[in-house]
Amino acid sequence: MNISQFSKKHGLSLDTLRFYEKSRILIPDRLANGYRSYNDKHEQAVKLIICLKVIGFSLDEIKQLIELEKKPPSETCNIISNQLIDNKIGMISKQIKLLEYGKETLNDIKKYIEGNAFVKNQKIIKNKIEDLYNLTKYSC
Amino acid sequence: MNISQFSKKHGLSLDTLRFYEKSRILIPDRLANGYRSYNDKHEQAVKLIICLKVIGFSLDEIKQLIELEKKPPSETCNIISNQLIDNKIGMISKQIKLLEYGKETLNDIKKYIEGNAFVKNQKIIKNKIEDLYNLTKYSC
DNA sequence: CTTGAGCTTGGAGTAAGCTCTAACCTTAGA
DNA sequence: TCTAAGGTTAGAGCTTACTCCAAGCTCAAG
């Protein structure tokens, strides 16, 4: 599969794919004419990359994980990747909480704007924002 | 309250607060000597800003909301802010789903690394990544 | 009155993650 | 064979959200 087909299939721009190669995150094969060529292995890889990205991994962290995966399995590698993953799981849990509370708050704000009878005054919203703010302050 | 007290209280750097003023997101009062001065009104505002930030609003979107709020209420304003909020609620809902699924997947990856018997082969993980990838593809 | 901490400004620099430009090569179709 | 679409590169530029710097003002304590 050439770069533009791969680009369309996965919703990443040509430039992004070239950038990922330069960053050594996703390195395609090359045809005799120098054109990039993506195969099934690259499909698996790009899916993982996209998933890790949406759940909050930086490209650097993704690269770390990919590089660890390439090395022969060892205690050290496991500890490193485990730490990275545990860390991320913690952050994701916190972020889910914040988003859930934030969604609720936004719904109230919306009701308030619409003049809904259930949310007659700003006090309810003020309290929710206060709670959400407090949630942001203390980790996990 | 002066800038450094306000900075410490809300965990924003001096530069960030000055940047927020420059960006017209949070404009403090001024003392006779030219020093910035933050009061209760600014406390409320900064709490809202921090909350909106963690749930995924960009500073530009935050500014939009703040500017709409300042104007006299009107149908047009309500429609605009409602759209912004609805949009965000949709994105947050999707993000929560992705994070929940992502967390599950990360837990499986972790078990796999640890050699846990429940996740003996990569196929389970592969499927989860496939599902998560599909979730990322289609909006809401 | 000096010293030093803390405030002010404008403007430059940074990091992440792309995005664009220019110049040039390759290939398929009329 | 010409042309247009699509591939290549190096390197500059952009956006967001800060972050840092230099030069200078303010103020409290000794």
XYZ file of C-alpha atoms (C1' of nucleotides) in Angstrom:
340
model
C 0.000 0.000 0.000
C 1.416 3.402 -0.939
C 1.444 6.455 1.290
C -1.738 8.104 0.034
C -3.813 4.924 0.317
C -2.463 4.351 3.823
C -3.086 8.007 4.646
C -6.725 7.856 3.571
C -7.334 4.524 5.269
C -6.168 5.707 8.661
C -7.009 9.395 8.528
C -3.447 10.599 8.936
C -2.063 13.213 6.531
C 0.833 12.481 4.186
C 2.939 14.886 6.175
C 2.027 13.193 9.431
C 3.115 9.809 8.063
C 6.396 11.284 6.821
C 6.817 12.964 10.203
C 6.231 9.645 12.002
C 8.920 8.061 9.864
C 11.361 10.866 10.603
C 10.535 10.469 14.311
C 11.179 6.709 14.018
C 7.686 5.866 15.221
C 6.412 4.165 12.073
C 8.991 3.221 9.428
C 7.571 1.946 6.140
C 9.396 -0.307 3.664
C 10.693 1.178 0.440
C 10.059 0.122 -3.150
C 12.865 0.060 -5.732
C 11.847 3.541 -6.903
C 12.177 4.960 -3.401
C 8.424 5.160 -2.726
C 7.189 4.277 0.745
C 5.332 0.980 1.099
C 3.072 0.026 4.020
C 2.062 -3.567 4.795
C -0.033 -5.460 7.370
C 2.658 -5.056 10.007
C 2.446 -1.289 9.563
C -1.345 -1.440 9.793
C -1.128 -3.129 13.187
C 1.463 -0.608 14.284
C -0.478 2.454 13.176
C -3.619 1.200 14.903
C -1.716 0.868 18.153
C -0.191 4.318 17.671
C -3.592 5.925 17.062
C -5.059 4.181 20.103
C -2.210 5.183 22.377
C -2.475 8.734 21.106
C -6.188 9.117 21.860
C -5.768 7.788 25.372
C -3.107 10.400 26.093
C 0.317 8.960 25.286
C 2.734 11.477 23.782
C 4.627 10.494 20.641
C 7.746 10.200 22.779
C 6.076 7.762 25.130
C 4.741 5.791 22.175
C 8.270 5.608 20.783
C 9.567 4.394 24.135
C 6.995 1.596 24.227
C 7.731 0.605 20.639
C 11.468 0.539 21.262
C 11.026 -1.526 24.434
C 8.873 -3.974 22.532
C 11.611 -4.488 19.946
C 14.228 -5.444 22.528
C 14.435 -9.005 23.894
C 12.155 -9.277 26.936
C 13.941 -8.578 30.212
C 13.104 -7.668 33.784
C 14.312 -4.092 33.262
C 12.192 -3.585 30.166
C 9.155 -4.977 31.929
C 9.656 -2.686 34.885
C 10.035 0.369 32.642
C 7.008 -0.347 30.498
C 5.004 -1.372 33.539
C 5.749 1.947 35.190
C 4.815 3.854 32.051
C 1.564 1.924 31.780
C 0.665 2.106 35.483
C 1.292 5.806 35.421
C -0.977 6.198 32.435
C -3.719 4.044 33.932
C -3.711 6.313 36.978
C -3.924 9.436 34.866
C -6.688 7.982 32.725
C -8.753 7.090 35.805
C -8.431 10.640 37.057
C -9.243 12.076 33.666
C -12.394 9.926 33.382
C -13.584 11.263 36.726
C -12.910 14.855 35.670
C -14.666 14.397 32.348
C -17.709 12.798 33.945
C -18.033 15.596 36.442
C -17.268 18.167 33.753
C -19.977 16.779 31.503
C -22.498 17.032 34.299
C -21.453 20.613 34.968
C -21.686 21.555 31.296
C -25.182 20.104 31.183
C -26.168 22.315 34.085
C -24.619 25.342 32.442
C -26.588 24.545 29.312
C -29.826 24.255 31.280
C -29.013 27.548 32.951
C -28.492 29.266 29.594
C -31.752 27.814 28.316
C -33.505 29.204 31.382
C -34.536 25.782 32.554
C -36.557 25.852 35.763
C -34.435 23.185 37.434
C -31.395 25.410 37.421
C -32.799 28.738 38.463
C -29.736 30.344 39.920
C -26.022 30.405 39.441
C -25.387 28.978 42.867
C -25.818 25.376 41.755
C -23.353 25.893 38.934
C -20.965 27.758 41.198
C -20.941 24.791 43.571
C -20.354 22.315 40.776
C -17.456 24.353 39.447
C -16.056 24.517 42.969
C -16.263 20.719 43.262
C -14.747 20.160 39.850
C -11.997 22.658 40.654
C -11.227 20.751 43.845
C -11.095 17.510 41.879
C -8.468 19.035 39.570
C -6.333 20.089 42.525
C -5.602 16.743 44.145
C -4.039 13.957 42.135
C -5.782 10.579 41.823
C -4.447 39.517 46.404
C -1.219 40.105 44.467
C -0.015 38.007 41.554
C 2.306 35.681 43.488
C -0.302 34.857 46.136
C -2.876 34.206 43.436
C -0.330 32.150 41.496
C 0.443 29.927 44.488
C -3.206 29.537 45.446
C -4.284 28.266 42.039
C -1.130 26.538 40.836
C -0.641 28.770 37.817
C 2.769 30.348 37.171
C 3.291 34.117 37.216
C 3.966 33.952 33.497
C 0.770 32.027 32.877
C -1.282 34.630 34.713
C 0.390 37.427 32.741
C -0.207 35.442 29.571
C -3.903 35.039 30.454
C -4.163 38.781 30.886
C -2.454 39.422 27.558
C -4.864 36.938 25.963
C -7.819 38.746 27.607
C -8.923 35.598 29.427
C -8.410 36.820 32.973
C -7.868 40.536 33.479
C -6.929 41.580 37.021
C -7.481 45.025 38.532
C -4.503 47.340 38.998
C -3.261 49.108 42.111
C -2.071 52.723 42.009
C 1.528 51.494 41.608
C 0.631 49.409 38.562
C 0.715 46.039 40.358
C -1.898 43.460 39.408
C -4.642 42.815 41.974
C -6.926 39.778 42.032
C -10.222 39.671 43.951
C -13.084 37.212 44.573
C -14.473 37.787 41.099
C -11.134 36.703 39.639
C -11.112 33.642 41.898
C -14.433 32.514 40.495
C -13.213 33.190 36.985
C -9.937 31.330 37.363
C -11.711 28.314 38.821
C -13.991 28.181 35.798
C -11.005 28.577 33.469
C -9.109 25.724 35.133
C -12.179 23.476 34.994
C -12.874 24.213 31.351
C -9.221 23.584 30.560
C -9.100 20.134 32.153
C -12.248 19.018 30.373
C -10.722 19.923 27.038
C -11.647 23.504 26.155
C -8.871 25.426 24.377
C -8.007 28.889 25.662
C -9.670 30.299 22.571
C -12.916 28.493 23.315
C -12.727 29.609 26.927
C -12.310 33.194 25.736
C -15.326 32.835 23.465
C -17.486 31.629 26.346
C -16.273 34.414 28.628
C -16.941 37.043 25.986
C -20.431 35.693 25.323
C -21.151 35.753 29.025
C -20.232 39.443 29.223
C -22.679 40.479 26.525
C -26.367 41.062 27.332
C -28.215 37.762 27.009
C -29.697 37.223 23.560
C -30.995 34.393 21.417
C -27.894 34.510 19.203
C -25.503 34.304 22.136
C -27.458 31.437 23.606
C -27.370 29.556 20.334
C -23.628 30.068 19.940
C -22.742 29.052 23.459
C -25.204 26.188 23.318
C -23.554 24.880 20.179
C -20.106 25.183 21.724
C -21.275 23.377 24.838
C -23.235 20.664 23.005
C -20.256 20.029 20.814
C -18.025 19.698 23.843
C -20.468 17.417 25.657
C -20.442 15.126 22.623
C -16.673 15.086 22.482
C -16.398 14.463 26.210
C -18.802 11.525 26.009
C -16.739 10.010 23.242
C -13.508 10.664 25.100
C -14.854 8.980 28.240
C -15.721 5.889 26.190
C -12.270 5.842 24.612
C -10.516 6.279 27.936
C -12.551 3.514 29.564
C -11.807 1.120 26.757
C -8.190 2.290 26.634
C -7.765 1.680 30.346
C -9.075 -1.846 29.961
C -6.711 -2.468 27.070
C -3.739 -1.101 28.991
C -4.585 -3.410 31.862
C -4.519 -6.359 29.478
C -1.212 -5.216 28.026
C 0.164 -4.999 31.544
C -1.031 -8.505 32.370
C 0.517 -9.703 29.145
C 3.873 -8.154 30.053
C 3.701 -9.676 33.517
C 3.072 -13.066 31.931
C -0.311 -13.424 33.568
C -2.051 -16.663 32.665
C -5.303 -14.932 31.728
C -3.685 -13.184 28.827
C -1.598 -15.898 27.274
C -1.432 -14.654 23.731
C -1.330 -11.421 21.855
C -4.579 -12.159 20.064
C -6.752 -10.824 22.874
C -4.793 -7.584 22.926
C -4.837 -7.349 19.157
C -8.623 -7.595 19.203
C -8.944 -4.973 21.894
C -6.714 -2.594 19.962
C -8.800 -3.263 16.868
C -11.993 -2.416 18.792
C -10.471 0.684 20.340
C -9.171 1.772 16.932
C -12.667 1.383 15.479
C -14.058 3.465 18.320
C -11.633 6.259 17.436
C -12.723 6.222 13.810
C -16.411 6.995 14.117
C -17.577 10.125 15.863
C -19.966 9.925 18.830
C 20.088 55.358 51.487
C 21.070 51.049 49.983
C 19.919 46.405 49.158
C 17.150 42.814 47.661
C 12.838 40.796 46.808
C 9.126 41.381 44.002
C 6.625 43.855 40.518
C 6.417 45.862 35.575
C 7.099 45.579 30.308
C 8.129 43.996 25.477
C 9.739 40.665 23.003
C 12.197 36.357 22.035
C 12.339 31.332 22.718
C 10.453 26.603 23.530
C 8.101 21.986 22.983
C 4.919 19.090 20.669
C 2.906 17.818 16.677
C 2.330 18.737 12.763
C 2.038 21.609 8.021
C 3.853 23.930 4.163
C 7.216 25.105 0.490
C 10.367 24.447 -3.149
C 12.786 21.795 -6.096
C 13.089 17.665 -8.162
C 11.984 12.468 -9.578
C 8.493 8.709 -11.280
C 4.794 6.864 -13.593
C 0.316 6.242 -15.981
C -2.576 7.867 -19.661
C -3.821 10.768 -24.069
C 6.445 12.155 -25.940
C 4.154 15.264 -23.222
C 1.617 16.160 -19.233
C -0.437 15.773 -14.877
C -0.780 13.403 -10.770
C 1.656 11.767 -7.261
C 6.054 10.424 -5.192
C 10.807 12.210 -2.914
C 13.781 15.458 0.090
C 15.465 19.218 3.241
C 14.231 22.644 5.709
C 11.269 26.535 7.171
C 6.917 27.826 9.390
C 2.719 27.336 12.260
C -0.261 26.715 16.452
C -1.013 26.282 21.309
C 0.204 27.359 25.617
C 3.275 28.732 27.823
C 8.356 30.167 29.559
C 12.301 32.949 29.776
C 14.991 37.213 29.526
C 16.557 41.928 30.062
C 15.864 46.269 31.631
C 13.726 48.945 34.671
C 10.250 50.404 38.653
C 8.549 49.739 43.794
C 8.782 48.890 48.392
C 10.025 47.077 52.998
C 13.852 46.282 56.151
C 18.319 47.426 58.053
